[in-house]
Structures are given as structure tokens and as C-alpha cells.
Short mmCIF file of C-alpha atoms in Angstrom, two decimals:
data_model
loop_
_atom_site.label_atom_id
_atom_site.label_comp_id
_atom_site.label_asym_id
_atom_site.label_seq_id
_atom_site.Cartn_x
_atom_site.Cartn_y
_atom_site.Cartn_z
CA MET H 6 -53.31 67.80 38.97
CA ILE H 7 -50.96 65.04 40.09
CA ASP H 8 -49.21 62.81 37.56
CA ILE H 9 -48.47 59.57 39.41
CA GLY H 10 -46.29 58.11 36.64
CA CYS H 11 -43.39 59.88 34.89
CA ASN H 12 -40.24 58.33 33.44
CA LEU H 13 -38.22 61.43 34.29
CA SER H 14 -34.86 59.81 33.58
CA HIS H 15 -35.73 59.22 29.94
CA PRO H 16 -33.51 61.07 27.44
CA LYS H 17 -36.54 62.37 25.55
CA LEU H 18 -37.57 64.44 28.58
CA ARG H 19 -34.03 65.55 29.40
CA LYS H 20 -32.98 66.60 25.89
CA GLY H 21 -31.83 70.22 26.20
CA ASP H 22 -33.03 70.22 29.82
CA PRO H 23 -30.78 67.77 31.71
CA ASP H 24 -31.81 68.93 35.19
CA LEU H 25 -35.50 69.18 34.17
CA THR H 26 -35.56 72.80 35.32
CA ARG H 27 -37.69 73.92 32.41
CA LEU H 28 -39.97 70.88 32.58
CA VAL H 29 -40.71 71.42 36.26
CA ALA H 30 -41.41 75.12 35.69
CA ASP H 31 -43.74 74.30 32.80
CA CYS H 32 -45.53 71.69 34.91
CA LYS H 33 -46.32 74.33 37.52
CA LYS H 34 -47.54 76.75 34.84
CA HIS H 35 -49.93 74.09 33.57
CA GLY H 36 -51.37 73.32 37.02
CA VAL H 37 -49.46 70.13 37.81
CA GLU H 38 -48.67 70.23 41.52
CA ARG H 39 -46.83 66.94 42.03
CA LEU H 40 -44.98 64.28 40.04
CA VAL H 41 -43.91 60.73 40.75
CA ALA H 42 -40.63 59.70 39.11
CA ILE H 43 -40.71 56.00 38.30
CA GLY H 44 -37.75 53.76 39.08
CA THR H 45 -37.37 50.73 36.82
CA ASP H 46 -33.91 49.47 37.85
CA LEU H 47 -31.28 50.40 40.42
CA GLU H 48 -29.75 53.30 38.47
CA ASP H 49 -33.12 54.66 37.41
CA SER H 50 -34.36 54.45 41.01
CA LYS H 51 -31.31 56.35 42.28
CA ALA H 52 -31.88 59.01 39.62
CA ALA H 53 -35.51 59.32 40.74
CA ILE H 54 -34.41 59.84 44.34
CA ARG H 55 -31.94 62.53 43.26
CA LEU H 56 -34.83 64.39 41.64
CA THR H 57 -36.73 64.37 44.95
CA GLU H 58 -33.72 66.09 46.50
CA ARG H 59 -33.57 68.67 43.72
CA TYR H 60 -37.32 69.35 43.76
CA PRO H 61 -38.48 68.62 47.32
CA GLY H 62 -42.22 68.58 47.78
CA PHE H 63 -42.80 68.49 44.03
CA VAL H 64 -41.19 65.20 42.94
CA ASN H 65 -41.55 61.88 44.73
CA ALA H 66 -39.92 58.63 43.66
CA THR H 67 -40.53 54.94 43.31
CA VAL H 68 -37.86 52.24 43.58
CA GLY H 69 -38.30 49.06 41.61
CA ILE H 70 -37.07 46.45 39.16
CA HIS H 71 -39.21 46.35 36.02
CA PRO H 72 -39.88 42.90 34.57
CA HIS H 73 -37.94 43.91 31.45
CA ASP H 74 -34.89 44.46 33.68
CA ALA H 75 -35.37 41.46 35.97
CA LYS H 76 -32.69 39.48 34.13
CA ASP H 77 -30.03 42.07 34.98
CA ILE H 78 -30.26 42.26 38.77
CA LYS H 79 -27.57 40.42 40.73
CA ALA H 80 -27.77 38.83 44.17
CA GLU H 81 -25.50 41.50 45.65
CA ASP H 82 -27.80 44.28 44.35
CA TRP H 83 -30.64 43.49 46.73
CA GLN H 84 -29.06 45.11 49.79
CA GLU H 85 -28.68 48.37 47.91
CA PHE H 86 -32.24 48.03 46.64
CA LYS H 87 -33.54 47.61 50.18
CA ALA H 88 -31.60 50.67 51.37
CA LEU H 89 -33.07 52.78 48.56
CA LEU H 90 -36.55 51.59 49.41
CA LYS H 91 -36.21 53.01 52.93
CA ASN H 92 -35.70 56.57 51.66
CA PRO H 93 -38.58 58.73 53.01
CA GLU H 94 -39.16 60.32 49.58
CA VAL H 95 -39.85 56.91 48.06
CA VAL H 96 -43.63 56.63 47.99
CA ALA H 97 -43.97 53.19 46.38
CA ILE H 98 -42.08 50.06 45.39
CA GLY H 99 -41.98 49.47 41.66
CA GLU H 100 -42.36 49.64 38.76
CA MET H 101 -42.50 45.89 39.15
CA GLY H 102 -44.63 43.00 38.03
CA LEU H 103 -44.87 40.64 35.08
CA ASP H 104 -44.69 41.18 31.31
CA PHE H 105 -45.41 37.96 29.44
CA CYS H 106 -46.08 39.92 26.25
CA ARG H 107 -42.56 41.01 25.36
CA ASN H 108 -40.66 38.62 27.63
CA TYR H 109 -37.47 40.70 27.66
CA SER H 110 -36.63 38.67 30.78
CA PRO H 111 -37.44 34.95 31.05
CA GLN H 112 -40.78 34.35 32.74
CA PRO H 113 -39.32 32.36 35.69
CA VAL H 114 -36.86 35.19 36.33
CA GLN H 115 -39.67 37.76 36.21
CA LEU H 116 -41.63 35.76 38.78
CA GLU H 117 -38.61 35.38 41.04
CA VAL H 118 -37.68 39.07 40.95
CA PHE H 119 -41.28 40.19 41.43
CA GLU H 120 -41.71 37.97 44.49
CA LYS H 121 -38.35 39.05 45.89
CA GLN H 122 -39.53 42.67 45.82
CA LEU H 123 -42.77 41.72 47.54
CA GLN H 124 -40.77 39.92 50.23
CA LEU H 125 -38.36 42.83 50.80
CA ASN H 126 -41.35 45.15 51.14
CA GLU H 127 -42.98 43.11 53.90
CA ALA H 128 -41.18 44.99 56.67
CA ILE H 129 -41.20 48.38 54.92
CA ARG H 130 -44.80 48.22 53.65
CA LYS H 131 -44.73 50.70 50.78
CA PRO H 132 -47.59 50.82 48.28
CA LEU H 133 -47.02 48.79 45.11
CA TYR H 134 -46.51 50.33 41.68
CA LEU H 135 -47.45 47.52 39.31
CA HIS H 136 -46.82 46.64 35.68
CA GLU H 137 -48.60 43.76 33.97
CA ARG H 138 -49.01 42.59 30.40
CA ASP H 139 -50.51 39.22 29.39
CA ALA H 140 -49.90 37.80 32.88
CA THR H 141 -53.04 38.61 34.84
CA ASP H 142 -53.53 35.13 36.29
CA GLN H 143 -49.97 34.85 37.58
CA GLN H 144 -49.86 38.43 38.85
CA VAL H 145 -53.18 38.21 40.68
CA ALA H 146 -52.17 34.89 42.25
CA LEU H 147 -48.94 36.34 43.61
CA LEU H 148 -50.56 39.55 44.82
CA THR H 149 -53.30 37.57 46.54
CA ARG H 150 -50.68 35.58 48.44
CA TYR H 151 -49.04 38.79 49.70
CA ARG H 152 -52.11 41.02 49.97
CA ASP H 153 -51.89 41.46 53.74
CA LYS H 154 -48.21 42.50 53.40
CA PHE H 155 -48.70 45.83 51.59
CA PRO H 156 -51.01 48.78 52.36
CA ALA H 157 -52.07 49.71 48.81
CA GLY H 158 -51.18 49.32 45.17
CA VAL H 159 -51.88 50.70 41.72
CA ALA H 160 -52.26 48.83 38.44
CA HIS H 161 -50.07 51.29 36.52
CA CYS H 162 -51.01 52.14 32.92
CA PHE H 163 -54.00 49.81 33.02
CA THR H 164 -55.17 48.82 29.52
CA GLY H 165 -57.38 45.78 30.19
CA GLY H 166 -61.09 45.17 30.07
CA SER H 167 -63.89 44.81 32.60
CA ILE H 168 -63.00 41.28 33.77
CA THR H 169 -59.39 42.20 34.46
CA VAL H 170 -60.21 45.46 36.21
CA LYS H 171 -62.63 43.65 38.52
CA ARG H 172 -59.89 41.20 39.51
CA TYR H 173 -57.58 44.07 40.47
CA LEU H 174 -60.37 45.89 42.27
CA ASP H 175 -61.06 42.72 44.26
CA LEU H 176 -57.51 43.20 45.62
CA ASP H 177 -58.48 46.77 46.56
CA LEU H 178 -55.97 48.25 44.11
CA TYR H 179 -56.08 51.66 42.51
CA ILE H 180 -56.30 51.79 38.71
CA GLY H 181 -53.96 54.13 36.82
CA ILE H 182 -55.28 55.50 33.51
CA THR H 183 -52.94 57.01 30.91
CA GLY H 184 -53.25 58.49 27.43
CA TRP H 185 -54.12 54.97 26.23
CA ILE H 186 -57.72 56.03 26.91
CA CYS H 187 -57.31 58.74 24.25
CA ASP H 188 -56.29 56.29 21.50
CA GLU H 189 -59.33 55.19 19.54
CA ARG H 190 -57.24 52.57 17.72
CA ARG H 191 -56.71 50.39 20.80
CA ASN H 192 -58.76 51.66 23.76
CA GLN H 193 -61.84 49.46 23.30
CA ASP H 194 -61.09 47.13 26.23
CA LEU H 195 -60.26 50.07 28.48
CA LEU H 196 -63.46 51.88 27.53
CA GLU H 197 -65.33 48.77 28.67
CA ALA H 198 -63.46 48.78 32.01
CA VAL H 199 -63.66 52.46 32.98
CA PRO H 200 -67.30 52.45 34.16
CA PHE H 201 -66.47 49.71 36.68
CA ILE H 202 -63.75 51.74 38.44
CA PRO H 203 -65.12 53.28 41.65
CA ASN H 204 -64.43 56.96 42.21
CA ASP H 205 -62.09 56.26 45.12
CA ARG H 206 -59.92 53.83 43.08
CA LEU H 207 -59.22 56.05 40.05
CA LEU H 208 -55.80 57.61 39.38
CA VAL H 209 -54.41 59.41 36.33
CA GLU H 210 -50.91 59.42 34.90
CA THR H 211 -49.03 60.03 31.67
CA ASP H 212 -46.23 57.43 31.68
CA CYS H 213 -44.35 60.20 29.87
CA PRO H 214 -42.50 60.46 27.56
CA PHE H 215 -44.65 57.65 26.20
CA LEU H 216 -48.35 57.60 25.27
CA LEU H 217 -48.85 61.14 24.01
CA PRO H 218 -52.67 61.54 23.99
CA ARG H 219 -54.00 61.35 20.45
CA THR H 220 -56.74 63.80 21.45
CA LEU H 221 -54.16 66.54 21.99
CA SER H 222 -54.27 69.30 19.38
CA PRO H 223 -51.96 70.72 18.30
CA LYS H 224 -49.39 68.06 19.16
CA PRO H 225 -45.80 68.96 20.07
CA LYS H 226 -43.43 68.69 17.13
CA ASP H 227 -41.28 66.14 18.96
CA ARG H 228 -44.32 63.97 19.78
CA VAL H 229 -43.10 63.66 23.38
CA CYS H 230 -45.66 63.27 26.14
CA ARG H 231 -45.05 65.49 29.18
CA PRO H 232 -46.62 65.51 32.65
CA TRP H 233 -49.14 68.29 31.94
CA HIS H 234 -50.69 66.17 29.21
CA VAL H 235 -52.43 64.39 32.06
CA GLN H 236 -55.05 67.07 31.42
CA GLN H 237 -56.09 65.29 28.20
CA VAL H 238 -56.44 62.04 30.14
CA LEU H 239 -58.72 63.79 32.62
CA GLU H 240 -60.77 65.40 29.86
CA GLU H 241 -61.33 62.07 28.12
CA LEU H 242 -62.22 60.31 31.37
CA ALA H 243 -64.61 63.09 32.35
CA ALA H 244 -66.49 62.68 29.09
CA ILE H 245 -66.65 58.89 29.45
CA ARG H 246 -67.80 59.06 33.08
CA ASN H 247 -70.26 61.89 32.38
CA THR H 248 -68.78 64.28 34.92
CA SER H 249 -66.98 67.60 34.80
CA PHE H 250 -63.27 68.02 34.29
CA GLU H 251 -63.05 70.02 37.52
CA ALA H 252 -64.81 67.36 39.58
CA LEU H 253 -62.62 64.59 38.18
CA ARG H 254 -59.45 66.62 38.68
CA GLU H 255 -60.34 67.15 42.33
CA LEU H 256 -61.30 63.51 42.81
CA THR H 257 -58.14 62.05 41.28
CA THR H 258 -55.95 64.54 43.13
CA GLU H 259 -57.49 63.48 46.45
CA ASN H 260 -56.97 59.82 45.51
CA ALA H 261 -53.34 60.45 44.58
CA VAL H 262 -52.64 62.25 47.84
CA ARG H 263 -54.14 59.33 49.75
CA PHE H 264 -52.24 56.73 47.73
CA LEU H 265 -48.91 58.55 48.05
CA ALA H 266 -49.24 59.45 51.73
#
């Protein structure tokens, strides 16, 4: 199994395990063969790259400015950002995109910082690692304008319905499914979308330490999601798509290898 989305810098994952030694060992015991550490700002991105150095071949990194953090980046930061993006262990640019739900950064600033990342990536051409909430029209419009400038992309932690997923698939994006699919309280739109995702566009992730699958039993006492809980995501998806866990595990692993290549 490959978890394409882990917030490995988060204190909840590092509590009592600052170097993630135990977490990485437990991942391997549970059959997880590769992790992607998500970068959401400059410091987080640098921390993700350090993990690739500590766990070569097991951890890859992304470098990005999350829309929540768009308000904090300064003009002089972009040169450092571009240098980080060139690191060979960085497999994607992001987490980036638009979040018009929480609006922790003003919408015009989000749009400016998102487009700046797309522009910086034109020469480097990394896959995109995308966040979007309540901003599908604006995000699709911007991605359409730059679609010939990047080789691939994933709609990370996708939670939308069939109309939205079709719009992202029209851009030839991958769709990342998390433990949201295991939450019967709010997964109705996603359940509607899943049948429309072609086999070769499907990826799985945890977004840990967030989104602990509600189908997990027993649950950890600390209620923290960890990379091996991607298994519950696969089990739920296999049931929905009427296929075996083994077949879906193989399929999504092949897709992840292709996306991260």
C-alpha cells in the first residue's frame, strides 16, 4: 500500500516519536511501502524534505503553500520555494489550491499564491497536489488555463459529488480518496462520485493525522489517524466498487507509482 498524503510534521504523529522511527517501522509492519509527506508552507516543506533524507526510498515529499497559509508568504520567499521544488525527492508541488470555505487567507490572495505556484512550476513540471473547498469553478478555470504546463495532478482528499469529479477528470487528474469515504455522516456526495472514477485515476490516502476512518474497530485511544489506516479506505472502496481488497490495493499502488514517478 502507498499512502500519497501524510502530514508527517504534525505534532499528533510526532508525540513521543519525534523522528518518526516507530511510525515508519509500524508502517512497514502493516504493509505500507511508501509515504508522501505533504508540505503546506516553507517550513513544513523543508521538514518533509528532511524526512526523505532520513528515510530514503520510503518517504517522498511535496513542496507547497496551502491556501490557509497563502497570506503568510512574502515576496522574498519565492526563490527559496523554487529551490526546494527542484529537490529530486520532491514528487509534487502542493498542497496548494483554493479554500473558499474557511477563508483563512483572503480569496484574492489565495488566487494569487495558487497561480504563482503554477507559474513557478512551468519550467520544473512537477505533478500538482491540489486542495479545494467551495471553489470548484475558480480552481477548474485556473487549472484549465495551465493544463499544458504540468504533467499530472491529484485532487487531494476529494469529497465532492459526481458533477465535481467529472470536471476534475476532464482535466485528466487523479482523485485522492481518504477516510472521508468511511464516514456515513457526510460521505453521501462522495459515494455518488466514486463509481465515476476510472480505475486508472484512483488514488488512496489518509491525510493523517486527520480523518481517522470511522469504520476502524477498535479505534486507537488517541483517535489519531496513521498511514496504515489507508487499509480501511481501501476496504470501503472495494466494497463500493464491488471488487476485492487485493485487486484494489494492487491497482491503487500501480497508480501511485505512476503518479509519483
